[in-house]
Amino acid sequence: MSEVQGTVEFSVELHKFHNVDLFQRGYYQIRAGLKIPSRIPHRLFATIAGQTGDSSLCSACVHENNVYSRVFQILYRNEEIILNESMNFRVHLLLDGERVEDALNEADFQLKLDLHFTDSEQQLRDVPAVPMISSRTLCLHFHPRRGLHHHVPVMFDYFHLSVVSVTVHASLVALHQPLISFARPGKGSWLGKGNMEAGPDQSSMSLENLVFGAGYCKPTSSEGSFYVPSENCMQHAYKWHKDLCLLLLKAQRGLHTYYTLIMNEIPDLPQLKLGKPVGSNVQVLAEFTGWSSGICV
């Protein structure tokens, strides 16, 4: 098969941490990480929204594509800490070019939230070594057209009774030919399990066959630049390109619709003027240059 590179962005916000009945006073931290099935070749990049300077105990930081919240101290029962930590996870995926939307629907994205604790100020000098005491994993039911918009309180286990309120947004933002290298499951892996191998992979179907269909015949060198694909091949290319464009347009429309809903429900929020969403019934481009330059919203 030949593959398409898709990009999905996740915005995660940690709002408040509430100590219901933690047994120990001390220093706590929440770490967030996005999990993608190893069977899907992918690249993940985590960033902190608005962060420009060096990190410290008083600010969030990124370590090995996991986001660490600032360290906070808990002293009393029912104590509430305002975190307001915003982070972004950008995921580049290699998708089956013949079933892009289905592949995105089947992707099992998960958000892992870990609670770390220490009662030693000296141990805070090495924050990554602070031990984890509880963990929760959220299954993210991402839909490529509607995206994902959810707010949920996440409660840790009974022995570390506390809650963090989390908001998650996600949207499909790009589809184009693969532009970066991906790690792939090793040849000895079974059902996607095993070591990952880096480097290019020779696809059994060329990009031309994916775009123009199985009936496409690669031109010989003697035909040069005068070769013209058959009408059936051109119609296949137009339809395939149109399907990708419509998927991105519907993703953009879904994001615009949700934003409009929130602005109507909470009029006190800062109002931003957005352009009208692009109509879904667009004409397919006569030229195919949009594919080679990337299709993004």
PDB file of C-alpha atoms in Angstrom:
ATOM      1  CA  MET A   1       0.000   0.000   0.000  1.00  0.00           C
ATOM      2  CA  SER A   2       1.016   3.631  -0.366  1.00  0.00           C
ATOM      3  CA  GLU A   3       0.657   5.960   2.563  1.00  0.00           C
ATOM      4  CA  VAL A   4      -0.531   9.442   3.432  1.00  0.00           C
ATOM      5  CA  GLN A   5       0.869  11.538   6.260  1.00  0.00           C
ATOM      6  CA  GLY A   6      -1.876  12.860   8.507  1.00  0.00           C
ATOM      7  CA  THR A   7      -1.419  15.325  11.351  1.00  0.00           C
ATOM      8  CA  VAL A   8      -3.690  15.476  14.396  1.00  0.00           C
ATOM      9  CA  GLU A   9      -3.251  18.087  17.099  1.00  0.00           C
ATOM     10  CA  PHE A  10      -4.366  17.619  20.698  1.00  0.00           C
ATOM     11  CA  SER A  11      -4.733  20.512  23.118  1.00  0.00           C
ATOM     12  CA  VAL A  12      -4.809  19.431  26.778  1.00  0.00           C
ATOM     13  CA  GLU A  13      -5.481  21.714  29.729  1.00  0.00           C
ATOM     14  CA  LEU A  14      -5.090  20.812  33.389  1.00  0.00           C
ATOM     15  CA  HIS A  15      -7.323  23.227  35.288  1.00  0.00           C
ATOM     16  CA  LYS A  16      -7.606  22.433  38.998  1.00  0.00           C
ATOM     17  CA  PHE A  17      -6.174  19.813  41.323  1.00  0.00           C
ATOM     18  CA  HIS A  18      -8.407  19.018  44.304  1.00  0.00           C
ATOM     19  CA  ASN A  19      -7.118  17.072  47.280  1.00  0.00           C
ATOM     20  CA  VAL A  20     -10.083  15.020  48.433  1.00  0.00           C
ATOM     21  CA  ASP A  21      -8.214  13.029  51.065  1.00  0.00           C
ATOM     22  CA  LEU A  22      -4.547  12.460  50.278  1.00  0.00           C
ATOM     23  CA  PHE A  23      -2.777  10.588  53.044  1.00  0.00           C
ATOM     24  CA  GLN A  24       0.534  12.429  52.870  1.00  0.00           C
ATOM     25  CA  ARG A  25       1.583  16.043  52.866  1.00  0.00           C
ATOM     26  CA  GLY A  26       4.288  16.905  50.431  1.00  0.00           C
ATOM     27  CA  TYR A  27       5.074  17.840  46.845  1.00  0.00           C
ATOM     28  CA  TYR A  28       2.955  16.593  43.983  1.00  0.00           C
ATOM     29  CA  GLN A  29       3.165  16.756  40.217  1.00  0.00           C
ATOM     30  CA  ILE A  30       1.014  15.603  37.296  1.00  0.00           C
ATOM     31  CA  ARG A  31       2.580  14.280  34.107  1.00  0.00           C
ATOM     32  CA  ALA A  32       0.635  13.950  30.873  1.00  0.00           C
ATOM     33  CA  GLY A  33       1.555  11.845  27.867  1.00  0.00           C
ATOM     34  CA  LEU A  34      -0.202  10.846  24.654  1.00  0.00           C
ATOM     35  CA  LYS A  35      -0.116   7.166  23.705  1.00  0.00           C
ATOM     36  CA  ILE A  36      -0.451   5.999  20.088  1.00  0.00           C
ATOM     37  CA  PRO A  37      -0.612   2.308  19.076  1.00  0.00           C
ATOM     38  CA  SER A  38       2.820   1.026  18.051  1.00  0.00           C
ATOM     39  CA  ARG A  39       1.297  -0.633  14.977  1.00  0.00           C
ATOM     40  CA  ILE A  40       0.800   2.856  13.456  1.00  0.00           C
ATOM     41  CA  PRO A  41       4.065   4.518  12.340  1.00  0.00           C
ATOM     42  CA  HIS A  42       4.018   7.944  13.974  1.00  0.00           C
ATOM     43  CA  ARG A  43       6.037  10.874  15.261  1.00  0.00           C
ATOM     44  CA  LEU A  44       4.941  12.744  18.385  1.00  0.00           C
ATOM     45  CA  PHE A  45       5.940  16.244  19.473  1.00  0.00           C
ATOM     46  CA  ALA A  46       4.863  17.758  22.797  1.00  0.00           C
ATOM     47  CA  THR A  47       5.016  21.471  23.597  1.00  0.00           C
ATOM     48  CA  ILE A  48       3.750  23.789  26.311  1.00  0.00           C
ATOM     49  CA  ALA A  49       1.460  26.577  25.170  1.00  0.00           C
ATOM     50  CA  GLY A  50       3.020  29.999  25.592  1.00  0.00           C
ATOM     51  CA  GLN A  51       6.271  28.821  27.152  1.00  0.00           C
ATOM     52  CA  THR A  52       9.340  30.693  25.916  1.00  0.00           C
ATOM     53  CA  GLY A  53      11.901  30.610  28.721  1.00  0.00           C
ATOM     54  CA  ASP A  54      13.678  27.915  30.709  1.00  0.00           C
ATOM     55  CA  SER A  55      11.590  25.631  32.895  1.00  0.00           C
ATOM     56  CA  SER A  56      11.806  25.417  36.689  1.00  0.00           C
ATOM     57  CA  LEU A  57       9.861  23.928  39.594  1.00  0.00           C
ATOM     58  CA  CYS A  58       7.454  26.832  39.267  1.00  0.00           C
ATOM     59  CA  SER A  59       6.626  26.097  35.625  1.00  0.00           C
ATOM     60  CA  ALA A  60       5.678  23.188  33.415  1.00  0.00           C
ATOM     61  CA  CYS A  61       8.265  21.443  31.241  1.00  0.00           C
ATOM     62  CA  VAL A  62       8.570  18.792  28.526  1.00  0.00           C
ATOM     63  CA  HIS A  63      10.627  15.652  29.066  1.00  0.00           C
ATOM     64  CA  GLU A  64      10.757  12.888  26.432  1.00  0.00           C
ATOM     65  CA  ASN A  65       7.458  14.111  24.897  1.00  0.00           C
ATOM     66  CA  ASN A  66       5.700  13.972  28.266  1.00  0.00           C
ATOM     67  CA  VAL A  67       4.544  17.224  29.831  1.00  0.00           C
ATOM     68  CA  TYR A  68       5.306  17.783  33.517  1.00  0.00           C
ATOM     69  CA  SER A  69       3.125  20.228  35.424  1.00  0.00           C
ATOM     70  CA  ARG A  70       4.742  22.548  37.926  1.00  0.00           C
ATOM     71  CA  VAL A  71       5.436  20.996  41.318  1.00  0.00           C
ATOM     72  CA  PHE A  72       2.837  22.005  43.913  1.00  0.00           C
ATOM     73  CA  GLN A  73       2.641  21.482  47.659  1.00  0.00           C
ATOM     74  CA  ILE A  74      -0.355  19.900  49.386  1.00  0.00           C
ATOM     75  CA  LEU A  75      -0.819  20.586  53.111  1.00  0.00           C
ATOM     76  CA  TYR A  76      -4.522  20.338  53.898  1.00  0.00           C
ATOM     77  CA  ARG A  77      -7.509  18.129  53.190  1.00  0.00           C
ATOM     78  CA  ASN A  78      -9.901  19.523  50.553  1.00  0.00           C
ATOM     79  CA  GLU A  79      -7.189  21.872  49.382  1.00  0.00           C
ATOM     80  CA  GLU A  80      -7.554  23.124  45.804  1.00  0.00           C
ATOM     81  CA  ILE A  81      -4.636  24.108  43.572  1.00  0.00           C
ATOM     82  CA  ILE A  82      -5.128  26.147  40.387  1.00  0.00           C
ATOM     83  CA  LEU A  83      -2.840  24.661  37.731  1.00  0.00           C
ATOM     84  CA  ASN A  84      -3.974  26.171  34.409  1.00  0.00           C
ATOM     85  CA  GLU A  85      -1.361  24.163  32.505  1.00  0.00           C
ATOM     86  CA  SER A  86      -1.904  24.126  28.714  1.00  0.00           C
ATOM     87  CA  MET A  87      -0.038  21.739  26.440  1.00  0.00           C
ATOM     88  CA  ASN A  88      -0.134  20.615  22.834  1.00  0.00           C
ATOM     89  CA  PHE A  89       0.572  17.212  21.327  1.00  0.00           C
ATOM     90  CA  ARG A  90       1.161  17.144  17.559  1.00  0.00           C
ATOM     91  CA  VAL A  91       0.996  13.639  16.074  1.00  0.00           C
ATOM     92  CA  HIS A  92       2.163  12.804  12.557  1.00  0.00           C
ATOM     93  CA  LEU A  93       0.775   9.460  11.369  1.00  0.00           C
ATOM     94  CA  LEU A  94       1.383   7.249   8.350  1.00  0.00           C
ATOM     95  CA  LEU A  95      -2.059   6.192   7.122  1.00  0.00           C
ATOM     96  CA  ASP A  96      -3.253   3.782   4.465  1.00  0.00           C
ATOM     97  CA  GLY A  97      -3.804   6.061   1.472  1.00  0.00           C
ATOM     98  CA  GLU A  98      -6.890   4.134   0.354  1.00  0.00           C
ATOM     99  CA  ARG A  99      -8.720   4.373   3.694  1.00  0.00           C
ATOM    100  CA  VAL A 100      -7.507   7.532   5.414  1.00  0.00           C
ATOM    101  CA  GLU A 101     -10.712   8.335   7.311  1.00  0.00           C
ATOM    102  CA  ASP A 102     -11.197   4.752   8.519  1.00  0.00           C
ATOM    103  CA  ALA A 103      -7.584   4.587   9.679  1.00  0.00           C
ATOM    104  CA  LEU A 104      -8.063   7.769  11.726  1.00  0.00           C
ATOM    105  CA  ASN A 105     -11.313   6.441  13.173  1.00  0.00           C
ATOM    106  CA  GLU A 106      -9.581   3.241  14.269  1.00  0.00           C
ATOM    107  CA  ALA A 107      -6.582   4.978  15.852  1.00  0.00           C
ATOM    108  CA  ASP A 108      -6.632   4.272  19.574  1.00  0.00           C
ATOM    109  CA  PHE A 109      -5.401   7.534  21.078  1.00  0.00           C
ATOM    110  CA  GLN A 110      -4.975   7.537  24.850  1.00  0.00           C
ATOM    111  CA  LEU A 111      -4.090  10.277  27.322  1.00  0.00           C
ATOM    112  CA  LYS A 112      -2.071   9.027  30.286  1.00  0.00           C
ATOM    113  CA  LEU A 113      -2.087  11.093  33.488  1.00  0.00           C
ATOM    114  CA  ASP A 114       0.389  10.171  36.223  1.00  0.00           C
ATOM    115  CA  LEU A 115       0.465  11.516  39.767  1.00  0.00           C
ATOM    116  CA  HIS A 116       3.956  11.825  41.271  1.00  0.00           C
ATOM    117  CA  PHE A 117       4.836  12.531  44.880  1.00  0.00           C
ATOM    118  CA  THR A 118       7.762  13.200  47.185  1.00  0.00           C
ATOM    119  CA  ASP A 119       8.024  14.620  50.681  1.00  0.00           C
ATOM    120  CA  SER A 120      11.709  15.460  50.244  1.00  0.00           C
ATOM    121  CA  GLU A 121      12.790  18.877  49.023  1.00  0.00           C
ATOM    122  CA  GLN A 122      16.186  17.398  48.180  1.00  0.00           C
ATOM    123  CA  GLN A 123      14.598  14.928  45.748  1.00  0.00           C
ATOM    124  CA  LEU A 124      13.032  17.846  43.870  1.00  0.00           C
ATOM    125  CA  ARG A 125      16.491  18.636  42.511  1.00  0.00           C
ATOM    126  CA  ASP A 126      15.976  15.681  40.178  1.00  0.00           C
ATOM    127  CA  VAL A 127      12.322  16.065  39.173  1.00  0.00           C
ATOM    128  CA  PRO A 128      12.230  13.196  36.581  1.00  0.00           C
ATOM    129  CA  ALA A 129      13.220  10.790  39.373  1.00  0.00           C
ATOM    130  CA  VAL A 130      10.253  11.703  41.592  1.00  0.00           C
ATOM    131  CA  PRO A 131       8.276   8.420  41.932  1.00  0.00           C
ATOM    132  CA  MET A 132       4.810   7.862  40.483  1.00  0.00           C
ATOM    133  CA  ILE A 133       2.122   6.904  42.984  1.00  0.00           C
ATOM    134  CA  SER A 134      -1.006   6.660  40.805  1.00  0.00           C
ATOM    135  CA  SER A 135      -1.969   6.663  37.138  1.00  0.00           C
ATOM    136  CA  ARG A 136      -5.080   7.025  34.981  1.00  0.00           C
ATOM    137  CA  THR A 137      -5.539   6.507  31.241  1.00  0.00           C
ATOM    138  CA  LEU A 138      -8.271   8.200  29.212  1.00  0.00           C
ATOM    139  CA  CYS A 139      -9.396   6.648  25.922  1.00  0.00           C
ATOM    140  CA  LEU A 140      -9.823   9.481  23.427  1.00  0.00           C
ATOM    141  CA  HIS A 141     -12.614   8.747  20.951  1.00  0.00           C
ATOM    142  CA  PHE A 142     -11.322  10.939  18.148  1.00  0.00           C
ATOM    143  CA  HIS A 143     -13.478  11.433  15.036  1.00  0.00           C
ATOM    144  CA  PRO A 144     -11.666  12.951  12.021  1.00  0.00           C
ATOM    145  CA  ARG A 145     -14.694  15.048  10.989  1.00  0.00           C
ATOM    146  CA  ARG A 146     -16.001  16.170  14.370  1.00  0.00           C
ATOM    147  CA  GLY A 147     -12.696  16.199  16.208  1.00  0.00           C
ATOM    148  CA  LEU A 148     -12.768  15.785  19.973  1.00  0.00           C
ATOM    149  CA  HIS A 149     -13.950  18.269  22.602  1.00  0.00           C
ATOM    150  CA  HIS A 150     -14.333  17.009  26.145  1.00  0.00           C
ATOM    151  CA  HIS A 151     -14.071  18.189  29.742  1.00  0.00           C
ATOM    152  CA  VAL A 152     -13.767  15.556  32.457  1.00  0.00           C
ATOM    153  CA  PRO A 153     -12.717  15.282  36.119  1.00  0.00           C
ATOM    154  CA  VAL A 154     -10.080  12.555  36.480  1.00  0.00           C
ATOM    155  CA  MET A 155      -9.991  10.845  39.875  1.00  0.00           C
ATOM    156  CA  PHE A 156      -6.940   8.934  41.008  1.00  0.00           C
ATOM    157  CA  ASP A 157      -7.179   5.728  43.053  1.00  0.00           C
ATOM    158  CA  TYR A 158      -8.677   5.345  46.518  1.00  0.00           C
ATOM    159  CA  PHE A 159      -5.312   5.429  48.293  1.00  0.00           C
ATOM    160  CA  HIS A 160      -4.460   8.761  46.619  1.00  0.00           C
ATOM    161  CA  LEU A 161      -7.904  10.297  46.598  1.00  0.00           C
ATOM    162  CA  SER A 162      -7.634  13.419  44.488  1.00  0.00           C
ATOM    163  CA  VAL A 163      -9.105  14.872  41.302  1.00  0.00           C
ATOM    164  CA  VAL A 164      -7.734  16.906  38.421  1.00  0.00           C
ATOM    165  CA  SER A 165     -10.080  18.593  35.930  1.00  0.00           C
ATOM    166  CA  VAL A 166      -8.977  18.111  32.323  1.00  0.00           C
ATOM    167  CA  THR A 167     -10.108  19.602  29.015  1.00  0.00           C
ATOM    168  CA  VAL A 168      -9.106  17.917  25.750  1.00  0.00           C
ATOM    169  CA  HIS A 169      -9.549  19.284  22.224  1.00  0.00           C
ATOM    170  CA  ALA A 170      -8.340  17.551  19.071  1.00  0.00           C
ATOM    171  CA  SER A 171      -8.613  18.161  15.345  1.00  0.00           C
ATOM    172  CA  LEU A 172      -7.263  16.829  12.073  1.00  0.00           C
ATOM    173  CA  VAL A 173      -5.105  19.625  10.654  1.00  0.00           C
ATOM    174  CA  ALA A 174      -3.192  18.235   7.657  1.00  0.00           C
ATOM    175  CA  LEU A 175      -3.053  15.484   5.015  1.00  0.00           C
ATOM    176  CA  HIS A 176      -0.224  15.226   2.512  1.00  0.00           C
ATOM    177  CA  GLN A 177       2.431  12.940   1.109  1.00  0.00           C
ATOM    178  CA  PRO A 178       4.959  11.695   3.699  1.00  0.00           C
ATOM    179  CA  LEU A 179       7.541  14.410   4.372  1.00  0.00           C
ATOM    180  CA  ILE A 180       9.407  13.007   7.388  1.00  0.00           C
ATOM    181  CA  SER A 181      10.855   9.628   8.323  1.00  0.00           C
ATOM    182  CA  PHE A 182       8.933   7.324  10.633  1.00  0.00           C
ATOM    183  CA  ALA A 183       9.854   4.432  12.889  1.00  0.00           C
ATOM    184  CA  ARG A 184       8.049   1.241  11.852  1.00  0.00           C
ATOM    185  CA  PRO A 185       7.353  -2.069  13.641  1.00  0.00           C
ATOM    186  CA  GLY A 186      10.289  -4.425  13.273  1.00  0.00           C
ATOM    187  CA  LYS A 187      10.107  -7.330  10.866  1.00  0.00           C
ATOM    188  CA  GLY A 188      10.029  -9.791  13.736  1.00  0.00           C
ATOM    189  CA  SER A 189       7.127  -8.087  15.472  1.00  0.00           C
ATOM    190  CA  TRP A 190       3.716  -9.712  15.741  1.00  0.00           C
ATOM    191  CA  LEU A 191       0.488  -7.708  15.741  1.00  0.00           C
ATOM    192  CA  GLY A 192       2.490  -4.508  15.949  1.00  0.00           C
ATOM    193  CA  LYS A 193       4.426  -5.615  19.026  1.00  0.00           C
ATOM    194  CA  GLY A 194       8.188  -5.572  19.121  1.00  0.00           C
ATOM    195  CA  ASN A 195      11.032  -3.284  18.278  1.00  0.00           C
ATOM    196  CA  MET A 196      10.627  -0.265  16.026  1.00  0.00           C
ATOM    197  CA  GLU A 197      12.855   0.248  13.014  1.00  0.00           C
ATOM    198  CA  ALA A 198      13.686   3.684  11.657  1.00  0.00           C
ATOM    199  CA  GLY A 199      14.115   4.587   8.034  1.00  0.00           C
ATOM    200  CA  PRO A 200      12.187   4.511   4.786  1.00  0.00           C
ATOM    201  CA  ASP A 201      10.005   1.572   3.824  1.00  0.00           C
ATOM    202  CA  GLN A 202       9.446   0.525   0.259  1.00  0.00           C
ATOM    203  CA  SER A 203       5.679   0.488  -0.272  1.00  0.00           C
ATOM    204  CA  SER A 204       4.206  -2.226  -2.455  1.00  0.00           C
ATOM    205  CA  MET A 205       2.053   0.413  -4.180  1.00  0.00           C
ATOM    206  CA  SER A 206       3.584   3.535  -5.662  1.00  0.00           C
ATOM    207  CA  LEU A 207       2.122   6.995  -5.121  1.00  0.00           C
ATOM    208  CA  GLU A 208       1.099   7.089  -8.783  1.00  0.00           C
ATOM    209  CA  ASN A 209      -0.887   3.848  -8.474  1.00  0.00           C
ATOM    210  CA  LEU A 210      -2.573   5.149  -5.315  1.00  0.00           C
ATOM    211  CA  VAL A 211      -3.590   8.407  -6.991  1.00  0.00           C
ATOM    212  CA  PHE A 212      -4.486   7.133 -10.442  1.00  0.00           C
ATOM    213  CA  GLY A 213      -5.776   3.661  -9.528  1.00  0.00           C
ATOM    214  CA  ALA A 214      -4.679   0.088 -10.120  1.00  0.00           C
ATOM    215  CA  GLY A 215      -5.088   0.494 -13.888  1.00  0.00           C
ATOM    216  CA  TYR A 216      -2.337   3.099 -14.121  1.00  0.00           C
ATOM    217  CA  CYS A 217       0.692   2.117 -16.174  1.00  0.00           C
ATOM    218  CA  LYS A 218       3.942   3.941 -15.570  1.00  0.00           C
ATOM    219  CA  PRO A 219       5.080   5.650 -18.786  1.00  0.00           C
ATOM    220  CA  THR A 220       8.205   4.450 -20.515  1.00  0.00           C
ATOM    221  CA  SER A 221      11.169   6.749 -20.935  1.00  0.00           C
ATOM    222  CA  SER A 222      10.411   7.016 -24.673  1.00  0.00           C
ATOM    223  CA  GLU A 223       6.997   8.588 -23.942  1.00  0.00           C
ATOM    224  CA  GLY A 224       8.687  11.407 -22.016  1.00  0.00           C
ATOM    225  CA  SER A 225       6.585  14.328 -20.825  1.00  0.00           C
ATOM    226  CA  PHE A 226       3.907  13.745 -23.473  1.00  0.00           C
ATOM    227  CA  TYR A 227       2.360  10.804 -21.637  1.00  0.00           C
ATOM    228  CA  VAL A 228      -1.296  11.403 -20.645  1.00  0.00           C
ATOM    229  CA  PRO A 229      -3.051   9.010 -18.203  1.00  0.00           C
ATOM    230  CA  SER A 230      -6.326   7.507 -19.353  1.00  0.00           C
ATOM    231  CA  GLU A 231      -9.663   9.143 -18.558  1.00  0.00           C
ATOM    232  CA  ASN A 232     -10.439   6.469 -15.942  1.00  0.00           C
ATOM    233  CA  CYS A 233      -7.124   7.152 -14.221  1.00  0.00           C
ATOM    234  CA  MET A 234      -7.781  10.903 -14.213  1.00  0.00           C
ATOM    235  CA  GLN A 235     -11.274  10.433 -12.780  1.00  0.00           C
ATOM    236  CA  HIS A 236      -9.828   8.208 -10.052  1.00  0.00           C
ATOM    237  CA  ALA A 237      -7.256  10.901  -9.224  1.00  0.00           C
ATOM    238  CA  TYR A 238      -9.921  13.631  -9.098  1.00  0.00           C
ATOM    239  CA  LYS A 239     -12.137  11.567  -6.776  1.00  0.00           C
ATOM    240  CA  TRP A 240      -9.278  10.553  -4.475  1.00  0.00           C
ATOM    241  CA  HIS A 241      -8.055  14.145  -4.209  1.00  0.00           C
ATOM    242  CA  LYS A 242     -11.592  15.395  -3.638  1.00  0.00           C
ATOM    243  CA  ASP A 243     -12.161  12.882  -0.813  1.00  0.00           C
ATOM    244  CA  LEU A 244      -9.045  14.131   0.998  1.00  0.00           C
ATOM    245  CA  CYS A 245     -10.075  17.764   0.534  1.00  0.00           C
ATOM    246  CA  LEU A 246     -13.616  17.098   1.772  1.00  0.00           C
ATOM    247  CA  LEU A 247     -12.316  15.303   4.859  1.00  0.00           C
ATOM    248  CA  LEU A 248     -10.163  18.306   5.774  1.00  0.00           C
ATOM    249  CA  LEU A 249     -12.973  20.749   5.032  1.00  0.00           C
ATOM    250  CA  LYS A 250     -15.371  18.808   7.257  1.00  0.00           C
ATOM    251  CA  ALA A 251     -12.761  18.758  10.019  1.00  0.00           C
ATOM    252  CA  GLN A 252     -12.452  22.543   9.695  1.00  0.00           C
ATOM    253  CA  ARG A 253     -16.235  22.947   9.688  1.00  0.00           C
ATOM    254  CA  GLY A 254     -16.551  20.766  12.802  1.00  0.00           C
ATOM    255  CA  LEU A 255     -13.998  22.902  14.639  1.00  0.00           C
ATOM    256  CA  HIS A 256     -15.735  26.109  13.558  1.00  0.00           C
ATOM    257  CA  THR A 257     -19.151  24.775  14.637  1.00  0.00           C
ATOM    258  CA  TYR A 258     -17.891  23.841  18.102  1.00  0.00           C
ATOM    259  CA  TYR A 259     -16.208  27.220  18.560  1.00  0.00           C
ATOM    260  CA  THR A 260     -19.422  29.026  17.588  1.00  0.00           C
ATOM    261  CA  LEU A 261     -21.388  26.890  20.058  1.00  0.00           C
ATOM    262  CA  ILE A 262     -19.022  27.736  22.907  1.00  0.00           C
ATOM    263  CA  MET A 263     -19.128  31.467  22.108  1.00  0.00           C
ATOM    264  CA  ASN A 264     -22.942  31.368  22.215  1.00  0.00           C
ATOM    265  CA  GLU A 265     -23.028  29.396  25.465  1.00  0.00           C
ATOM    266  CA  ILE A 266     -20.393  31.539  27.226  1.00  0.00           C
ATOM    267  CA  PRO A 267     -20.688  35.086  25.827  1.00  0.00           C
ATOM    268  CA  ASP A 268     -18.219  36.436  28.422  1.00  0.00           C
ATOM    269  CA  LEU A 269     -15.318  34.705  26.689  1.00  0.00           C
ATOM    270  CA  PRO A 270     -13.098  36.893  24.489  1.00  0.00           C
ATOM    271  CA  GLN A 271     -14.728  37.045  21.075  1.00  0.00           C
ATOM    272  CA  LEU A 272     -12.546  36.287  18.079  1.00  0.00           C
ATOM    273  CA  LYS A 273     -13.696  36.983  14.572  1.00  0.00           C
ATOM    274  CA  LEU A 274     -13.429  33.901  12.420  1.00  0.00           C
ATOM    275  CA  GLY A 275     -13.944  33.640   8.702  1.00  0.00           C
ATOM    276  CA  LYS A 276     -16.819  31.559   7.469  1.00  0.00           C
ATOM    277  CA  PRO A 277     -16.009  27.847   7.148  1.00  0.00           C
ATOM    278  CA  VAL A 278     -15.220  26.773   3.629  1.00  0.00           C
ATOM    279  CA  GLY A 279     -18.182  25.109   1.954  1.00  0.00           C
ATOM    280  CA  SER A 280     -18.090  21.337   1.717  1.00  0.00           C
ATOM    281  CA  ASN A 281     -19.252  21.217  -1.927  1.00  0.00           C
ATOM    282  CA  VAL A 282     -16.063  22.446  -3.501  1.00  0.00           C
ATOM    283  CA  GLN A 283     -14.898  21.888  -7.039  1.00  0.00           C
ATOM    284  CA  VAL A 284     -11.942  19.582  -7.364  1.00  0.00           C
ATOM    285  CA  LEU A 285      -8.835  21.475  -8.426  1.00  0.00           C
ATOM    286  CA  ALA A 286      -8.066  21.181 -12.117  1.00  0.00           C
ATOM    287  CA  GLU A 287      -4.373  21.014 -11.357  1.00  0.00           C
ATOM    288  CA  PHE A 288      -2.973  18.367  -9.058  1.00  0.00           C
ATOM    289  CA  THR A 289      -0.314  20.633  -7.572  1.00  0.00           C
ATOM    290  CA  GLY A 290      -2.199  20.884  -4.278  1.00  0.00           C
ATOM    291  CA  TRP A 291      -1.106  17.361  -3.401  1.00  0.00           C
ATOM    292  CA  SER A 292       2.611  17.910  -3.854  1.00  0.00           C
ATOM    293  CA  SER A 293       2.563  21.110  -1.782  1.00  0.00           C
ATOM    294  CA  GLY A 294       0.445  19.631   1.014  1.00  0.00           C
ATOM    295  CA  ILE A 295      -3.183  20.118   1.968  1.00  0.00           C
ATOM    296  CA  CYS A 296      -3.723  21.858   5.290  1.00  0.00           C
ATOM    297  CA  VAL A 297      -6.467  23.704   7.112  1.00  0.00           C
TER     298      VAL A 297
END
